[in-house]
Tab-separated table of C-alpha atoms and ligand atoms in Angstrom:
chain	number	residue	atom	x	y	z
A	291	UNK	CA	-2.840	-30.952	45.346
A	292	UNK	CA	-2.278	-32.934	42.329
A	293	UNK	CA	-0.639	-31.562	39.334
A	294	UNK	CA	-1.321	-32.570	35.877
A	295	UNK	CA	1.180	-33.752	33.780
A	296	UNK	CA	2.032	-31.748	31.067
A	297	UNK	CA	2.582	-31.983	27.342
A	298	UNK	CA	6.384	-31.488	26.927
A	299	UNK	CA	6.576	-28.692	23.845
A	300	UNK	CA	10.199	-28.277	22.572
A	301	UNK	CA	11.498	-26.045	20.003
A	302	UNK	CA	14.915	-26.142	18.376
A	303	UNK	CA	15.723	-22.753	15.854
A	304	UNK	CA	18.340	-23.178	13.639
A	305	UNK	CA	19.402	-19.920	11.548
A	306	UNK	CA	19.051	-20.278	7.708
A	307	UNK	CA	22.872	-20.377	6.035
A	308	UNK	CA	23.600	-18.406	9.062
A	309	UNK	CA	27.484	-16.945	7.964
A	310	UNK	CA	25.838	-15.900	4.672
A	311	UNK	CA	23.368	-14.566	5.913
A	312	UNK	CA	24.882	-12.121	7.716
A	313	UNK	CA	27.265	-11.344	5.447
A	314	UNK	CA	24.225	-10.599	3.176
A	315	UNK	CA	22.710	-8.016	5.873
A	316	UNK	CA	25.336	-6.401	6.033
A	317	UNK	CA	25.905	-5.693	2.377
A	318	UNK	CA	22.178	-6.064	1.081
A	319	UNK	CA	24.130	-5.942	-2.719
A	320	UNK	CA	24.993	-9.813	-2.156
A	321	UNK	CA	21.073	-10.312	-1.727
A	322	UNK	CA	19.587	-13.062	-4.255
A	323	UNK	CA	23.593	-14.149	-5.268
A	324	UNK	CA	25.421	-17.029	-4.489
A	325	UNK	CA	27.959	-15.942	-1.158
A	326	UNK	CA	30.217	-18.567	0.021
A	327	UNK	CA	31.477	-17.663	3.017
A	328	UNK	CA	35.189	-19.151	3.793
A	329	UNK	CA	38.808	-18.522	3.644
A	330	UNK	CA	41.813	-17.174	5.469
A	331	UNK	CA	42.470	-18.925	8.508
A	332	UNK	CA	39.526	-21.518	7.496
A	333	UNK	CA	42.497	-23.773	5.614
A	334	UNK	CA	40.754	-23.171	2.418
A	335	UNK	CA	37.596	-24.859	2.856
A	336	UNK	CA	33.889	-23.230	2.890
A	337	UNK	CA	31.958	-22.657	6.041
A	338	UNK	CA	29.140	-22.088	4.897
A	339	UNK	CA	27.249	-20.282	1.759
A	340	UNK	CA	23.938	-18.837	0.901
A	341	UNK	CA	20.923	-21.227	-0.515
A	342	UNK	CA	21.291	-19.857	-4.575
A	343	UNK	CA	25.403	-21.408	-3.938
A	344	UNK	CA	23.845	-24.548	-2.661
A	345	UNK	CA	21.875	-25.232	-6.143
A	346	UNK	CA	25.245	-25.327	-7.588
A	347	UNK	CA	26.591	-28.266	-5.271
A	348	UNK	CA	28.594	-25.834	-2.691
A	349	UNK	CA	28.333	-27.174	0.844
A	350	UNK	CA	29.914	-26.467	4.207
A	351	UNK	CA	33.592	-28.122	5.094
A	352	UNK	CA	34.166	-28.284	1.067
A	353	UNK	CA	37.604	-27.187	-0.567
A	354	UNK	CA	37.029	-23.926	-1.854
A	355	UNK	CA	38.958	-24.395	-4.828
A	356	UNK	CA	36.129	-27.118	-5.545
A	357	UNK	CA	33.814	-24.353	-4.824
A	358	UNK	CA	35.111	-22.026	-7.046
A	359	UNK	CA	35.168	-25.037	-9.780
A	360	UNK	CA	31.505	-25.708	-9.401
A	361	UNK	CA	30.456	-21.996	-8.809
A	362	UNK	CA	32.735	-19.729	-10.485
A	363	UNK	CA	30.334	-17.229	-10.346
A	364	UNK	CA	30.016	-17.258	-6.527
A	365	UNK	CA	30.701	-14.375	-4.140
A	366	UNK	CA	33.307	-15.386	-2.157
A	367	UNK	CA	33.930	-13.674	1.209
A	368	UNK	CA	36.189	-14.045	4.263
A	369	UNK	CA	34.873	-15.304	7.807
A	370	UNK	CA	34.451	-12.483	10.391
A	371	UNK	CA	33.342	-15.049	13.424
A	372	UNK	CA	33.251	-11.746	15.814
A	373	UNK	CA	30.056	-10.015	13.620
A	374	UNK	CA	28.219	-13.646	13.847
A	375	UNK	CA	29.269	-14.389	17.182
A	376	UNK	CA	27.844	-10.651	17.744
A	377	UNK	CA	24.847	-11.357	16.041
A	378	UNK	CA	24.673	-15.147	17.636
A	379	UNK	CA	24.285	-13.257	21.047
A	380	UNK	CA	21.718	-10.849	19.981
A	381	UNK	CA	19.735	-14.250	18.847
A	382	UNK	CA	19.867	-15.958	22.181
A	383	UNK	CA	19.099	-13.066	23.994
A	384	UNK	CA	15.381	-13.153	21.982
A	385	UNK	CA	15.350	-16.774	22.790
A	386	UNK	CA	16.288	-15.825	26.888
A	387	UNK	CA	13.289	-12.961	26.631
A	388	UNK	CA	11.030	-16.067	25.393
A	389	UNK	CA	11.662	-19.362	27.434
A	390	UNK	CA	13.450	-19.387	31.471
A	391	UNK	CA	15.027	-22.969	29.821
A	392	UNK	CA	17.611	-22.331	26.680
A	393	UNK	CA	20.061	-24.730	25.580
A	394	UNK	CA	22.654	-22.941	23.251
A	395	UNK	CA	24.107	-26.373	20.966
A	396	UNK	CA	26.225	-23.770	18.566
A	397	UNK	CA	26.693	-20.595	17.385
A	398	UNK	CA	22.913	-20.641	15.147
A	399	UNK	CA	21.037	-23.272	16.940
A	400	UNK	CA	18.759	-23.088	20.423
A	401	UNK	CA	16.810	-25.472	21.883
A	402	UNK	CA	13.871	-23.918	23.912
A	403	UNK	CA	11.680	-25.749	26.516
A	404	UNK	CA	7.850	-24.049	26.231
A	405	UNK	CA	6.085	-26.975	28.465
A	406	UNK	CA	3.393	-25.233	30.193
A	407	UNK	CA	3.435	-21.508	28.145
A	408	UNK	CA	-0.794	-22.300	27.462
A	409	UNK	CA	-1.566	-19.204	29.890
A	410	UNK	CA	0.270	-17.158	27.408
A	411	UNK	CA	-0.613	-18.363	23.805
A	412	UNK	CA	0.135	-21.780	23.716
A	413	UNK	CA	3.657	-23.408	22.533
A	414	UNK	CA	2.677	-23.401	18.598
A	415	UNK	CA	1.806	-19.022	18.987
A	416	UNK	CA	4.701	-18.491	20.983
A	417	UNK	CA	7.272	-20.755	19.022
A	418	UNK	CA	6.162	-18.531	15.443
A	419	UNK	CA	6.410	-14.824	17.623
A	420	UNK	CA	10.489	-16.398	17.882
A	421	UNK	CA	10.806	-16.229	14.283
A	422	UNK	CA	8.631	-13.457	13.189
A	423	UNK	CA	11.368	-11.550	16.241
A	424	UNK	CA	14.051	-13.049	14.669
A	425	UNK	CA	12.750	-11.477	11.392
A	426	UNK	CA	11.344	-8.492	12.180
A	427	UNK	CA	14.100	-7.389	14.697
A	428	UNK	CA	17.429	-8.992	13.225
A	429	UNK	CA	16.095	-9.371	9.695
A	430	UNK	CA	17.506	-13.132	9.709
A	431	UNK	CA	15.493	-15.774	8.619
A	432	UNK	CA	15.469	-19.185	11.352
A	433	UNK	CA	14.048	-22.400	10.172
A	434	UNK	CA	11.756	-23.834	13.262
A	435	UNK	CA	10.544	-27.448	14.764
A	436	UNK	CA	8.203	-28.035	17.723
A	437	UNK	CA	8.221	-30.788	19.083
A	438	UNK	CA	7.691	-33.201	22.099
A	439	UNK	CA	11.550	-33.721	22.516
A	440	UNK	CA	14.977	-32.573	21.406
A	441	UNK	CA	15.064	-35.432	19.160
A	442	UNK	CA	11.955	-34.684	17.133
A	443	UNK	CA	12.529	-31.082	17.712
A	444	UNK	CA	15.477	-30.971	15.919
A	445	UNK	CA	14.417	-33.201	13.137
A	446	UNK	CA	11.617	-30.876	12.493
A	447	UNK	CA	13.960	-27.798	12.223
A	448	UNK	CA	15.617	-29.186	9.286
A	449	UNK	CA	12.602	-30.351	7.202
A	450	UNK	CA	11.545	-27.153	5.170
A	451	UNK	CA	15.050	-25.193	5.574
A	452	UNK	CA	15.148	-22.173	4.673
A	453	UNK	CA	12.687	-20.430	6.794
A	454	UNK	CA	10.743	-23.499	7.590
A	455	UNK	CA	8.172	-24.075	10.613
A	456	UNK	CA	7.460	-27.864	11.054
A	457	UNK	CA	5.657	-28.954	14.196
A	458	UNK	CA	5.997	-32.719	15.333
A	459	UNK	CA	2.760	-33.725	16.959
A	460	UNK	CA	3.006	-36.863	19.516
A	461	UNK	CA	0.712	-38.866	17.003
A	462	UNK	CA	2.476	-38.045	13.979
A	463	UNK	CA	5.714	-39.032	15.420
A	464	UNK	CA	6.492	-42.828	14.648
A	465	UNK	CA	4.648	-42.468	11.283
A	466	UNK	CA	6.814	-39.319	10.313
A	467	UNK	CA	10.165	-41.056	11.581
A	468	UNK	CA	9.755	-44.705	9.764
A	469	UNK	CA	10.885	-43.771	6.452
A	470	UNK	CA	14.005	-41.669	6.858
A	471	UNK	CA	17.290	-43.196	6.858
A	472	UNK	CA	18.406	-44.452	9.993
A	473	UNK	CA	21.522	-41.735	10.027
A	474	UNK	CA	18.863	-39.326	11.107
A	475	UNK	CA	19.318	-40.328	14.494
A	476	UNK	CA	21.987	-38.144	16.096
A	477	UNK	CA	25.261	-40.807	17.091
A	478	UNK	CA	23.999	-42.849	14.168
A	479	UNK	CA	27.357	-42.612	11.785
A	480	UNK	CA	28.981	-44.618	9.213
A	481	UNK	CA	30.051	-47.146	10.411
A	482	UNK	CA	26.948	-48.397	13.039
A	483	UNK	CA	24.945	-47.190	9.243
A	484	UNK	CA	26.809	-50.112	7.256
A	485	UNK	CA	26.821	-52.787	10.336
A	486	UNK	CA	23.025	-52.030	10.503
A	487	UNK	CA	23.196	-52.934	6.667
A	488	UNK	CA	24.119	-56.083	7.348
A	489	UNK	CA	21.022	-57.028	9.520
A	490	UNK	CA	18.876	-55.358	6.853
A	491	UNK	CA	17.966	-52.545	8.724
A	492	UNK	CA	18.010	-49.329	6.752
A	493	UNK	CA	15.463	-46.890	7.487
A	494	UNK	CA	13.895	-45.874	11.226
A	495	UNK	CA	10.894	-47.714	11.099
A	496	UNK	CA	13.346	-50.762	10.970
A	497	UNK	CA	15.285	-49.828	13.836
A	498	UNK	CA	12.193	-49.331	15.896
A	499	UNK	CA	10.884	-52.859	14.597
A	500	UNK	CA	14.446	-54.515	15.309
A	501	UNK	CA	15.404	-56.966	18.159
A	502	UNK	CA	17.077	-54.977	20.706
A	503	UNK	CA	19.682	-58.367	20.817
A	504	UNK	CA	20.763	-57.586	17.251
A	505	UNK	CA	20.989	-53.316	18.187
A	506	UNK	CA	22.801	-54.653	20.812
A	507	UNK	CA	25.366	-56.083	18.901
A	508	UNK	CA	25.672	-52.642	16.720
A	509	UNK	CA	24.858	-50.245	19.656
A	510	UNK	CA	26.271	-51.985	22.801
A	511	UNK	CA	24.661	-50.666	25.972
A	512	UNK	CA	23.100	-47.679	24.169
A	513	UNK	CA	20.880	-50.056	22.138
A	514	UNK	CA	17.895	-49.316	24.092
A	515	UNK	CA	18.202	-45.622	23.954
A	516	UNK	CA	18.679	-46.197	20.124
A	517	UNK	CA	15.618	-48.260	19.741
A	518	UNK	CA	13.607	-45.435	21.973
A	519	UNK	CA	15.335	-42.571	19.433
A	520	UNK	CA	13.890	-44.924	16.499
A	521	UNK	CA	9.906	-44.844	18.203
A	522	UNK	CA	10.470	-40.889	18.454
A	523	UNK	CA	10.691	-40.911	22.408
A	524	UNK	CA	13.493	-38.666	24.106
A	525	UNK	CA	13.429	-37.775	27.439
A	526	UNK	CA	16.442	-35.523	27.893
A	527	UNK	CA	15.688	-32.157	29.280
A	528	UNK	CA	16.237	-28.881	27.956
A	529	UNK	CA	18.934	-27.805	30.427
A	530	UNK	CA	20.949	-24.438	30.368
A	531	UNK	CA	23.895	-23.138	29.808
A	532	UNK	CA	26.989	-24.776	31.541
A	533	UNK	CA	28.270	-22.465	34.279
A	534	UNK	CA	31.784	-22.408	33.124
A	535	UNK	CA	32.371	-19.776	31.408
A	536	UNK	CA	35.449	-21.240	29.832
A	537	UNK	CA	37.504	-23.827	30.392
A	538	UNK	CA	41.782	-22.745	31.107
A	539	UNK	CA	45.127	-24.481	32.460
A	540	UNK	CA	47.864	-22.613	33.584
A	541	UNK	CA	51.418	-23.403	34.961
A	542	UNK	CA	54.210	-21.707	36.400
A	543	UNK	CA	57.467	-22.310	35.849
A	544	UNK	CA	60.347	-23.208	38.392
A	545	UNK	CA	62.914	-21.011	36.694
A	546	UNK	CA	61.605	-17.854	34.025
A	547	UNK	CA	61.511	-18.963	30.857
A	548	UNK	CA	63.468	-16.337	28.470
A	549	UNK	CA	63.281	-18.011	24.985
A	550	UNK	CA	60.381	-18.649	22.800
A	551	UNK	CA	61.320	-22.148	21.985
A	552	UNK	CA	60.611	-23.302	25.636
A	553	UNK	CA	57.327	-21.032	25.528
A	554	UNK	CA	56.053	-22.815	23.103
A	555	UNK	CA	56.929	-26.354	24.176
A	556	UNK	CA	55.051	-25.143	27.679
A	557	UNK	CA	51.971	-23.917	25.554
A	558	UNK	CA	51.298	-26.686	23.233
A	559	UNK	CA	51.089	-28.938	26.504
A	560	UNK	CA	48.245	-26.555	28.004
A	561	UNK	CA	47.077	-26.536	25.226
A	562	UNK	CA	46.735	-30.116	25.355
A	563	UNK	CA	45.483	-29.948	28.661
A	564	UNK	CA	43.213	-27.888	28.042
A	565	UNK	CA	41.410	-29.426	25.223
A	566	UNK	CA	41.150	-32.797	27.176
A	567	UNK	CA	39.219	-31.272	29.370
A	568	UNK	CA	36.651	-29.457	27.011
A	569	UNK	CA	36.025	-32.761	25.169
A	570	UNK	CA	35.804	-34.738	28.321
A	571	UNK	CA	33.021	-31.542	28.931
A	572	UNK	CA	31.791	-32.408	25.415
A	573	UNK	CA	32.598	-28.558	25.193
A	574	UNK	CA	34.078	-26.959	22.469
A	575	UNK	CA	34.370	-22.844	21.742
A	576	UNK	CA	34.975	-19.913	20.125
A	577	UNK	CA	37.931	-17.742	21.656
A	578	UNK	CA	41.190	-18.879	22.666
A	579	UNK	CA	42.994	-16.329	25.667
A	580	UNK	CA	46.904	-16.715	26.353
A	581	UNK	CA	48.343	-15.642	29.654
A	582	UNK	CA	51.705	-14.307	30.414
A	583	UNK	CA	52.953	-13.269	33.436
A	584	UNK	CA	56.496	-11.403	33.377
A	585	UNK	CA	59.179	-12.034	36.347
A	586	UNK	CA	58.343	-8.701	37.312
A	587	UNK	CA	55.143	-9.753	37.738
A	588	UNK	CA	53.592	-7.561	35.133
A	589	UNK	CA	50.486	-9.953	33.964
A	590	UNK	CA	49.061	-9.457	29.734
A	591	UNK	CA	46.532	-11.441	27.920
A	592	UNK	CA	45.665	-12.071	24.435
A	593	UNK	CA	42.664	-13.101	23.101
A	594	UNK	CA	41.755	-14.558	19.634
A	595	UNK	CA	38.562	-15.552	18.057
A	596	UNK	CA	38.767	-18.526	15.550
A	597	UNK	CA	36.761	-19.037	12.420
A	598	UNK	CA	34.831	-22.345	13.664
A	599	UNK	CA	34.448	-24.390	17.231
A	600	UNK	CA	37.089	-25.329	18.804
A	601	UNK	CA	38.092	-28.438	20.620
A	602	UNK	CA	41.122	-30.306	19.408
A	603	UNK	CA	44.513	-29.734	20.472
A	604	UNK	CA	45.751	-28.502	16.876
A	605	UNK	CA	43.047	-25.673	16.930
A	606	UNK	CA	43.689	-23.973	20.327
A	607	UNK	CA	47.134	-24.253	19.721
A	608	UNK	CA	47.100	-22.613	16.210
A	609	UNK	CA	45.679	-19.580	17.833
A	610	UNK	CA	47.520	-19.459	21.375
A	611	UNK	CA	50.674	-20.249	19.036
A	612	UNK	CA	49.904	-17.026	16.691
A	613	UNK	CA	49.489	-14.633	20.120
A	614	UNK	CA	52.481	-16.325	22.007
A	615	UNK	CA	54.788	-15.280	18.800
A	616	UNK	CA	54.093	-11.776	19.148
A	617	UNK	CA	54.913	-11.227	22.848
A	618	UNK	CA	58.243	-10.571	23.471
A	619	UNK	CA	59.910	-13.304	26.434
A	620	UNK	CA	63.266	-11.773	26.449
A	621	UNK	CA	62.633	-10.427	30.410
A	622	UNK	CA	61.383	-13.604	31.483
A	623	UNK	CA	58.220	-15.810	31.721
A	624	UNK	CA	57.022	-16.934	35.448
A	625	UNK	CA	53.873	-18.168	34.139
A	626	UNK	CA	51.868	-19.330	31.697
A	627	UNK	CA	48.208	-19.438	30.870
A	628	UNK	CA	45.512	-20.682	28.464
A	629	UNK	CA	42.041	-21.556	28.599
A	630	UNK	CA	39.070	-21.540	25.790
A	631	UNK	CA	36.032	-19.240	26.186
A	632	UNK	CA	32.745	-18.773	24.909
A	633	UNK	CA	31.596	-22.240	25.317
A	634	UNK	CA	28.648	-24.710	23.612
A	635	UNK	CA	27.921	-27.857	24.233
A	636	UNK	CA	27.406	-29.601	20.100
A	637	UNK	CA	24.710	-32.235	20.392
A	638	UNK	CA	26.832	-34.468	18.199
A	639	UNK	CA	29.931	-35.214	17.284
A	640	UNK	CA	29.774	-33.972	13.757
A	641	UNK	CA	29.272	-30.691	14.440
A	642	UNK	CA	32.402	-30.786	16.551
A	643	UNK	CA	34.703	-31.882	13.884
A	644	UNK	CA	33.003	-29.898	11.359
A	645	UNK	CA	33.878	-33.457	9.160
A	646	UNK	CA	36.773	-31.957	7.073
A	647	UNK	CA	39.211	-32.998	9.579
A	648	UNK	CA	38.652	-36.625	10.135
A	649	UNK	CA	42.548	-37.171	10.953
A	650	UNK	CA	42.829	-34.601	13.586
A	651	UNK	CA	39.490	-36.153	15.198
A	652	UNK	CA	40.932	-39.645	15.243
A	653	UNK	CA	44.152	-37.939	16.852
A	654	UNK	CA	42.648	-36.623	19.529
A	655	UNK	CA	40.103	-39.338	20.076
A	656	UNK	CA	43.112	-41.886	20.189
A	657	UNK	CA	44.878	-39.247	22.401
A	658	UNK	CA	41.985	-38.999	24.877
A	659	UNK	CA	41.342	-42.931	24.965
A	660	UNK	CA	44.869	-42.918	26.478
A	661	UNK	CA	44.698	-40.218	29.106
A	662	UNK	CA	41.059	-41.588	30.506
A	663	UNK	CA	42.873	-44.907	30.857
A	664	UNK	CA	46.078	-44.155	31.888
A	665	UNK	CA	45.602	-40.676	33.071
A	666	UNK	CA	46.545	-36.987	31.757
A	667	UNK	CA	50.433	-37.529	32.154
A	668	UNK	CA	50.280	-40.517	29.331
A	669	UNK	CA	51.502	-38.377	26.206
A	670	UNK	CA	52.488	-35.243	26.373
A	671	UNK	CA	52.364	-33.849	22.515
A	672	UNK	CA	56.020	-33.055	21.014
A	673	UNK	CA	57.358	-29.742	18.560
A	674	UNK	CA	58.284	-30.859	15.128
A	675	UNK	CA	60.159	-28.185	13.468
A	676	UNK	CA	61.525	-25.866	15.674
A	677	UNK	CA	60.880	-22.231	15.319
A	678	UNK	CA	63.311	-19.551	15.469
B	59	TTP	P1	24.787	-24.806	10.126
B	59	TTP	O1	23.559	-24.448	10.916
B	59	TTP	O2	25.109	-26.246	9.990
B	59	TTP	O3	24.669	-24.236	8.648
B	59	TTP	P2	24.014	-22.898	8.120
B	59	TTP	O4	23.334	-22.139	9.209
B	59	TTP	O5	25.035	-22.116	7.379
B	59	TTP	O6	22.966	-23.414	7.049
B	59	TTP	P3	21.586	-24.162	7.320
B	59	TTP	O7	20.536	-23.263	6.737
B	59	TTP	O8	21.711	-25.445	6.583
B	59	TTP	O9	21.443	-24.327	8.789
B	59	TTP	O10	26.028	-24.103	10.751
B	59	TTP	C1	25.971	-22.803	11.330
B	59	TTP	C2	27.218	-22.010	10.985
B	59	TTP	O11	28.367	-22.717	11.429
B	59	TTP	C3	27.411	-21.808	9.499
B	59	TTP	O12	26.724	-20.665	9.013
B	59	TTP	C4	28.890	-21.706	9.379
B	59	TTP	C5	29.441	-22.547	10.506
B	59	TTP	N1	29.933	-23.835	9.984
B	59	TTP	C6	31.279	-23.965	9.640
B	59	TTP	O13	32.061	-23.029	9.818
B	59	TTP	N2	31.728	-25.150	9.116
B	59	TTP	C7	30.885	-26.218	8.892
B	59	TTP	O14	31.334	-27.269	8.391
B	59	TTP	C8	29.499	-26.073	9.270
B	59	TTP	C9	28.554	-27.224	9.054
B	59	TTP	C10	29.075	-24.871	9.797
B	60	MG	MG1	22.026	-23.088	10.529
């Protein structure tokens, strides 16, 4: 029998200042004010605030002092990543209930394969009942694209933000894409943006008009996905959610460890192990768990839930570190454990760094070019300051 080949229909939902948002359900008072959502362990900067905060300059990974300079009038409230990472799950279960394909990329955004859904509406019907649920049932607002690929998909999401619907039609496609900057395409960052300068390409259409020997020179090997990115074709499935649950290293030790010095030395290095491993996943998470087991063989864990993704070293030790302190390792550690749960797979790299921590990013990056060479054994990461 033959089978026809269908139209691929992709949808990517992205929730609409999603921290805020939450924050604002949860105290309807903030509702129509400016809530900038940030603080405590953030390191002072804001994750992310409510649409009447963004007419006032606020943005994500800002200083919040410079928030509070620009906004004075702004609502400022904590993180509480376990109420959005609550409501995150109640979100992807409506997705789930919709589509057998899901993609989780972060804590507010889905993509959704619905290739073939005709029989029951059509993709267009079935991608607005996703919204109108997330509406009427969560009373969050999503913005939505539909597209033919994850490319255009997610493009389309971002167009009429807040509470946007923008579907992507194959013939609109190259048309729609020529005239945006060329940093629209995901991988596209600042420095490929200024070498592309140089050849005088600026915008999309460009790109897809360029000699694939110059985007070679830019691009390297990729160039020819590039130039297929810049004529709006994408062929990378929706796939689901990785099977690992989370991602841990643990080691025992020859002799108990009884002071907290040593326990800390032999954490920061699983640490390190362990967030090789996620980015070599391109994984990153949510909650960091800490293992101990006693020489008596009497086994705790501790889990902690940060206030962003996590996948450098600096971040899953910050949070193993904080448990580790509080466990007493007078009677003797035989073994230590930690791993990172919760797991998404960012599209980009962006999203992973969040941007405000550039430095830590090149760390690691320079970090992990050594270990894939050389192997994990390289560098092991040292203490400074000792702790009493
Ligand atoms: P985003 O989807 O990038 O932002 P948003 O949902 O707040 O707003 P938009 O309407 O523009 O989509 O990120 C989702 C959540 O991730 C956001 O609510 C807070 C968190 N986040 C940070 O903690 N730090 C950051 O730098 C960014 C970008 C997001
Ligand atoms: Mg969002």
């Amino acid at each position: 029998m033959q089978q026809s080949v269908h139209q691929r229909w992709i949808m990517h939902v992205d929730m609409d200042a999603f921290y805020a948002s939450v924050e604002i359900l949860d105290n309807p008072k903030l509702k129509g004010l400016p809530v900038i959502v940030g603080g405590r362990s953030a390191r002072g900067v804001v994750s992310t605030c409510s649409y009447e905060a963004r007419k006032f300059g606020v943005h994500s990974a800002m200083p919040l002092f410079e928030a509070k300079r620009l906004c004075p009038q702004g609502v400022f409230v904590p993180v509480r990543m376990a109420r959005y990472a609550e409501m995150s799950a109640k979100i992807m279960k409506i997705f789930r209930e919709t589509s057998p394909l899901v993609e989780q990329l972060s804590i507010d955004e889905a993509f959704l394969d619905l290739t073939g859904m005709e029989r029951l509406g059509g993709a267009e019907a079935i991608a607005r009942q996703v919204q109108d649920r997330i509406q009427e049932e969560l009373k969050l607002s999503a913005s939505v694209g539909l597209a033919p690929n994850k490319f255009l998909a997610k493009l389309a999401s971002d167009m009429r933000k807040p509470h946007g619907f923008v579907k992507i039609t194959p013939e609109d496609a190259a048309g729609l894409l020529a005239p945006l900057p060329v940093t629209k395409i995901f991988g596209i960052g600042r420095s490929a943006e200024e070498k592309l300068k140089q050849f005088g390409v600026e915008i999309i259409g460009q790109l897809a008009a360029a000699d694939v020997a110059i985007l070679r020179k830019v691009f390297g090997v990729n160039a020819e996905q590039v130039k297929r990115l810049a004529l709006g074709l994408d062929d990378r499935p929706v796939v689901n959610e990785e099977e690992a649950k989370s991602i841990g290293r643990e080691t025992t030790f020859d002799r108990d460890l009884t002071d907290m010095d040593s326990c800390r030395e032999a954490v920061l290095d699983l640490c390190g192990q362990v967030g090789w491993r996620l980015r070599r996943e391109h994984l990153a998470g949510h909650t960091v768990t800490l293992k101990v087991k006693f020489a008596d063989f009497r086994m705790i864990t501790r889990s902690s839930t940060g206030d962003r993704l996590i996948a450098w070293d600096e971040d899953i030790f910050l949070l193993a570190e904080q448990m580790l302190q509080k466990i007493n390792v007078k009677p003797g550690v035989r073994l230590l454990g930690v791993s990172v749960s919760s797991l998404f797979r960012p599209e980009d790299e962006p999203v992973l760094g969040f941007e405000d921590n550039e430095r830590m990013q090149k760390r690691n990056q320079a970090i992990d070019a050594l270990k894939s060479k050389f192997g994990e054994n390289i560098i092991k990461r040292g203490i400074t300051g000792k702790r009493k």
